[in-house]
Short mmCIF file of C-alpha atoms in Angstrom, two decimals:
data_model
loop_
_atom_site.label_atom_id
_atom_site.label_comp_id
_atom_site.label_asym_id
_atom_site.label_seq_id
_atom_site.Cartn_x
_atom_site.Cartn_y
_atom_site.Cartn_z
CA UNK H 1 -34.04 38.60 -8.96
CA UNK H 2 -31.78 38.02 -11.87
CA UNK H 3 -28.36 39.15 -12.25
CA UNK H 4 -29.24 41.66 -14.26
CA UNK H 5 -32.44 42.89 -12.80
CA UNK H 6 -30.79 46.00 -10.57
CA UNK H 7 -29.59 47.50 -14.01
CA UNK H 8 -28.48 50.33 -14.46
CA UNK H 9 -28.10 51.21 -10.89
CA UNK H 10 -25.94 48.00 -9.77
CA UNK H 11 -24.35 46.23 -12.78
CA UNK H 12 -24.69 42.64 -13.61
CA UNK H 13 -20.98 42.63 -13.29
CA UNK H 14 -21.39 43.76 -10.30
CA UNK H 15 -23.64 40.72 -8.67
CA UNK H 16 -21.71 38.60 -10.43
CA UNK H 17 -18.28 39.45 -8.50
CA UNK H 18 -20.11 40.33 -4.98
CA UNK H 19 -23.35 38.21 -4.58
CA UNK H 20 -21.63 35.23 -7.15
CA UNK H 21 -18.18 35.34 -5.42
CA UNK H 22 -17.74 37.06 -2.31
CA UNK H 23 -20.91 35.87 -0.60
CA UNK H 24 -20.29 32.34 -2.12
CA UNK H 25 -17.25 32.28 -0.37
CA UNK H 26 -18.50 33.06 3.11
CA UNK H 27 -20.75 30.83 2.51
CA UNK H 28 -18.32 27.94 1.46
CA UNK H 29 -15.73 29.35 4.25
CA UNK H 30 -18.67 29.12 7.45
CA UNK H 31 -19.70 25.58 5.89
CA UNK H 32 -16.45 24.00 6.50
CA UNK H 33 -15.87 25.91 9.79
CA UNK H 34 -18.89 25.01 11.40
CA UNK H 35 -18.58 21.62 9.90
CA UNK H 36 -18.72 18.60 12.70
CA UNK H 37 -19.30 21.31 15.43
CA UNK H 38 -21.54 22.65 17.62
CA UNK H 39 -22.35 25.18 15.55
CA UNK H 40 -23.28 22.68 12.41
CA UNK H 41 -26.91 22.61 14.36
CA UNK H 42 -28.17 26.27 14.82
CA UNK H 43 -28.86 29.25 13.02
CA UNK H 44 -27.73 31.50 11.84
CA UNK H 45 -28.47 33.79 14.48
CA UNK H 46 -26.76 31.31 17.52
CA UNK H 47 -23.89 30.74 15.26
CA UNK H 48 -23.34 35.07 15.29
CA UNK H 49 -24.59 35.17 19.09
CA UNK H 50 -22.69 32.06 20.23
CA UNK H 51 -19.12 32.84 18.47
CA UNK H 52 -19.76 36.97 18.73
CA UNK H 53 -19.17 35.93 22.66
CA UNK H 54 -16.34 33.74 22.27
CA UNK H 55 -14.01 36.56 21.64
CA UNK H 56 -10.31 34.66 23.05
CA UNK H 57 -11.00 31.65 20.51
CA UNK H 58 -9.39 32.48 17.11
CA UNK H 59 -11.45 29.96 15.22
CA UNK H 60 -14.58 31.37 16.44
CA UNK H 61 -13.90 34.47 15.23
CA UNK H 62 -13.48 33.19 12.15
CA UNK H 63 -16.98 31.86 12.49
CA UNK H 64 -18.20 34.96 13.32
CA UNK H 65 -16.49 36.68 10.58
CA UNK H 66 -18.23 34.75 7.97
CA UNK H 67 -21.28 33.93 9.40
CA UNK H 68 -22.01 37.62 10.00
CA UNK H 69 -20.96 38.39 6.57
CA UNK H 70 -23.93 36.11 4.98
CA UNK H 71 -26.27 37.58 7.24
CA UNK H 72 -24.99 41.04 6.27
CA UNK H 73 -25.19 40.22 2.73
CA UNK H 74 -28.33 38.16 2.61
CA UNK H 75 -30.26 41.07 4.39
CA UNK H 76 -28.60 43.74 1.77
CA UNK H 77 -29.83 41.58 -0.91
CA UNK H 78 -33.35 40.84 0.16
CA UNK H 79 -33.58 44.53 1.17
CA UNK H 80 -33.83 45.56 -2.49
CA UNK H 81 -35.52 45.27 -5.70
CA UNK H 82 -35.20 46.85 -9.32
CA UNK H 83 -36.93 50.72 -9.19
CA UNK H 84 -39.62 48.84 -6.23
CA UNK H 85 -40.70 52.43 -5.61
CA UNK H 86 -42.24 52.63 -2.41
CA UNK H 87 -41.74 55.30 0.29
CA UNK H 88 -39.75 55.86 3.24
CA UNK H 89 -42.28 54.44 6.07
CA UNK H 90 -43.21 57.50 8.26
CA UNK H 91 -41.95 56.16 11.50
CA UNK H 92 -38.88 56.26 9.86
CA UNK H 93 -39.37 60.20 8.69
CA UNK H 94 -40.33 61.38 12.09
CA UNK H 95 -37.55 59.88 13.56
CA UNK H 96 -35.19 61.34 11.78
CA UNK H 97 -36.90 64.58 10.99
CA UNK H 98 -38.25 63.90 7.84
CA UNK H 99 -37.86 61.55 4.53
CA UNK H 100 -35.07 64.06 3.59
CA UNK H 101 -33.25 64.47 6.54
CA UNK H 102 -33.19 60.77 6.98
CA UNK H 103 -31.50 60.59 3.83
CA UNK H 104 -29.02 62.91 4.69
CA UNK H 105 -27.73 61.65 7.61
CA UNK H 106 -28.05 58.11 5.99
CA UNK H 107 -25.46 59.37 3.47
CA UNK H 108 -23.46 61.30 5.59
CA UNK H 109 -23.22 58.10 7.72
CA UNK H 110 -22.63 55.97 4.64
CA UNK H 111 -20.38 58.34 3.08
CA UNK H 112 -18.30 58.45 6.39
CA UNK H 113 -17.49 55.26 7.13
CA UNK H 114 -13.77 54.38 7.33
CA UNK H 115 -12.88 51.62 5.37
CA UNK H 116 -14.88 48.83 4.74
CA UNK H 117 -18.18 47.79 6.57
CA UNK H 118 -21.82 48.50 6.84
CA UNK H 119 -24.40 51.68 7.44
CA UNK H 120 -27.65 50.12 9.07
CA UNK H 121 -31.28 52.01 10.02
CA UNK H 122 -31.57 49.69 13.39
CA UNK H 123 -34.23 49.59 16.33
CA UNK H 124 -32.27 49.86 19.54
CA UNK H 125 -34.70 49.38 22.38
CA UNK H 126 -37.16 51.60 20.88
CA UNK H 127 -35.00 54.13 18.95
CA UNK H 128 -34.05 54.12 15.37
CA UNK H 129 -30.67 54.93 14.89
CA UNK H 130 -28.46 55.14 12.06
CA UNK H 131 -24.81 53.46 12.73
CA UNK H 132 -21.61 52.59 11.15
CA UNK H 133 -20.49 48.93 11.63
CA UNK H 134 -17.01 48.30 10.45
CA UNK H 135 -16.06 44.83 8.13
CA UNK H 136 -18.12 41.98 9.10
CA UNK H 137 -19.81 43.18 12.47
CA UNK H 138 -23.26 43.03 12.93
CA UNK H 139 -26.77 44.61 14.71
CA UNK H 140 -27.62 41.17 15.85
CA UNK H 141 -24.45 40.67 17.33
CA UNK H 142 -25.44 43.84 19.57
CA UNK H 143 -29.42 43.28 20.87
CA UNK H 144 -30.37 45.63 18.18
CA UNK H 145 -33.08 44.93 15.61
CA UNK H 146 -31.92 45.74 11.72
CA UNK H 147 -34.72 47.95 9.50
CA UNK H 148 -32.41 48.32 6.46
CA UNK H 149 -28.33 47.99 5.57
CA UNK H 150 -26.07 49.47 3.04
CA UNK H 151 -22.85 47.34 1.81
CA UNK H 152 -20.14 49.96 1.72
CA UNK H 153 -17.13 47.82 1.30
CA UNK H 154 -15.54 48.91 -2.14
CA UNK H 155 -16.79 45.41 -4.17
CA UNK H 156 -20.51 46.53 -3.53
CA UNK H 157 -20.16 49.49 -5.85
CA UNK H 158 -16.31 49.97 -7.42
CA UNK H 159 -17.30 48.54 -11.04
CA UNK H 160 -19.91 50.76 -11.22
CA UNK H 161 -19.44 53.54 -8.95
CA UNK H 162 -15.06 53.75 -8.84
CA UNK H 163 -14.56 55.81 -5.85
CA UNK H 164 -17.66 57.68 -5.64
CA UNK H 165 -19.03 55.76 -2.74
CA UNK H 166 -21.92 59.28 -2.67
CA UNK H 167 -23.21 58.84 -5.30
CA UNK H 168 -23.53 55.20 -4.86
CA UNK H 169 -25.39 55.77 -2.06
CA UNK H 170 -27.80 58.36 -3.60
CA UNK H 171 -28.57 55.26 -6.18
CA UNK H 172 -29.17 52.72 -3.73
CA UNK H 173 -31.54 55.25 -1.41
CA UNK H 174 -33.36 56.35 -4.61
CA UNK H 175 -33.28 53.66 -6.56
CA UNK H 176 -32.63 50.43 -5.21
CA UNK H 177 -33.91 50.18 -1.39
CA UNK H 178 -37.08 47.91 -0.99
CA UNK H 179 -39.28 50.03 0.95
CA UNK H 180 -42.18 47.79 1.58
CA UNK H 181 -39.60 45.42 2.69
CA UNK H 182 -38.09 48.26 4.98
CA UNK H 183 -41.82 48.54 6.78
CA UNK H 184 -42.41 45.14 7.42
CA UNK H 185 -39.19 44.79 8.82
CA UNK H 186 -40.16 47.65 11.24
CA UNK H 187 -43.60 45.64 12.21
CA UNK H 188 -41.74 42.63 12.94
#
């Protein structure tokens, strides 16, 4: 979609700054890191697995930091669409309750994260759960299977939302989430 498609909900200004700069810089950033190494010849995925592991090499974490950020972002980004509609999938609802407790405790998740990071629907084994993951870390980086993921870190809603991070997440649930997208990530 367009820069502008997500209007009103998510400014143009908005995907300018976060999908136009900060993602193009983790992108740019993991290039030249993985440049000439090992890493230059997997995916994505190994490149998260392989330097997730490597926790006592500096430069790996720095891999890992900016690999898992495109990941985190690219999944955000396909995950939604301009008023898609849709519904919450029922195996979702039942999981949690229903379609309304599941967006409650979405939010309340969302809403209570510390700082900068994620809020992901994940498969563990074969439970959905609803977690926090703070700055760049990642399900995949854990054995568990994302569904859906919210960017909470402030440049994923301040233009449009200042510090109302709530109701930011109200849009994004109502508004913005690609539910079709959401089910066929649960099928896969």
């Amino acid at each position: 979609y367009t820069y502008d498609a997500l209007a009103p909900y998510m400014s143009q200004e908005t995907l300018e700054l976060h999908h136009g700069k900060h993602v193009a810089t983790y992108i740019k950033n993991l290039n030249e890191l993985i440049q000439d190494t090992p890493y230059e010849s997997v995916s994505l995925y190994e490149i998260i697995n392989i330097s997730a592991d490597d926790k006592d090499n500096p430069n790996a974490q720095k891999i890992f930091n900016n690999a898992a950020q495109v990941f985190n972002h690219d999944f955000f980004f396909n995950g939604m669409c301009p008023d898609c509609g849709g519904n919450i999938p029922e195996e979702i609802a039942n999981a949690f309750g229903g379609k309304d407790k599941f967006r409650e405790q979405f939010k309340s998740a969302a809403t209570s994260l510390f700082g900068s990071g994620y809020t992901w629907l994940v498969r563990d084994g074969n439970e959905l759960k609803i977690i926090n993951l703070p700055n760049a870390d990642t399900p995949i980086a854990h054995n568990m299977k994302p569904i859906l993921n919210l960017d909470v870190w402030e440049h994923a809603y301040y233009v449009d939302y200042q510090n109302r991070r709530g109701d930011f997440v109200d849009t994004y649930l109502n508004h913005l989430v690609d539910w079709d997208q959401v089910a066929e990530n649960l099928k896969q």
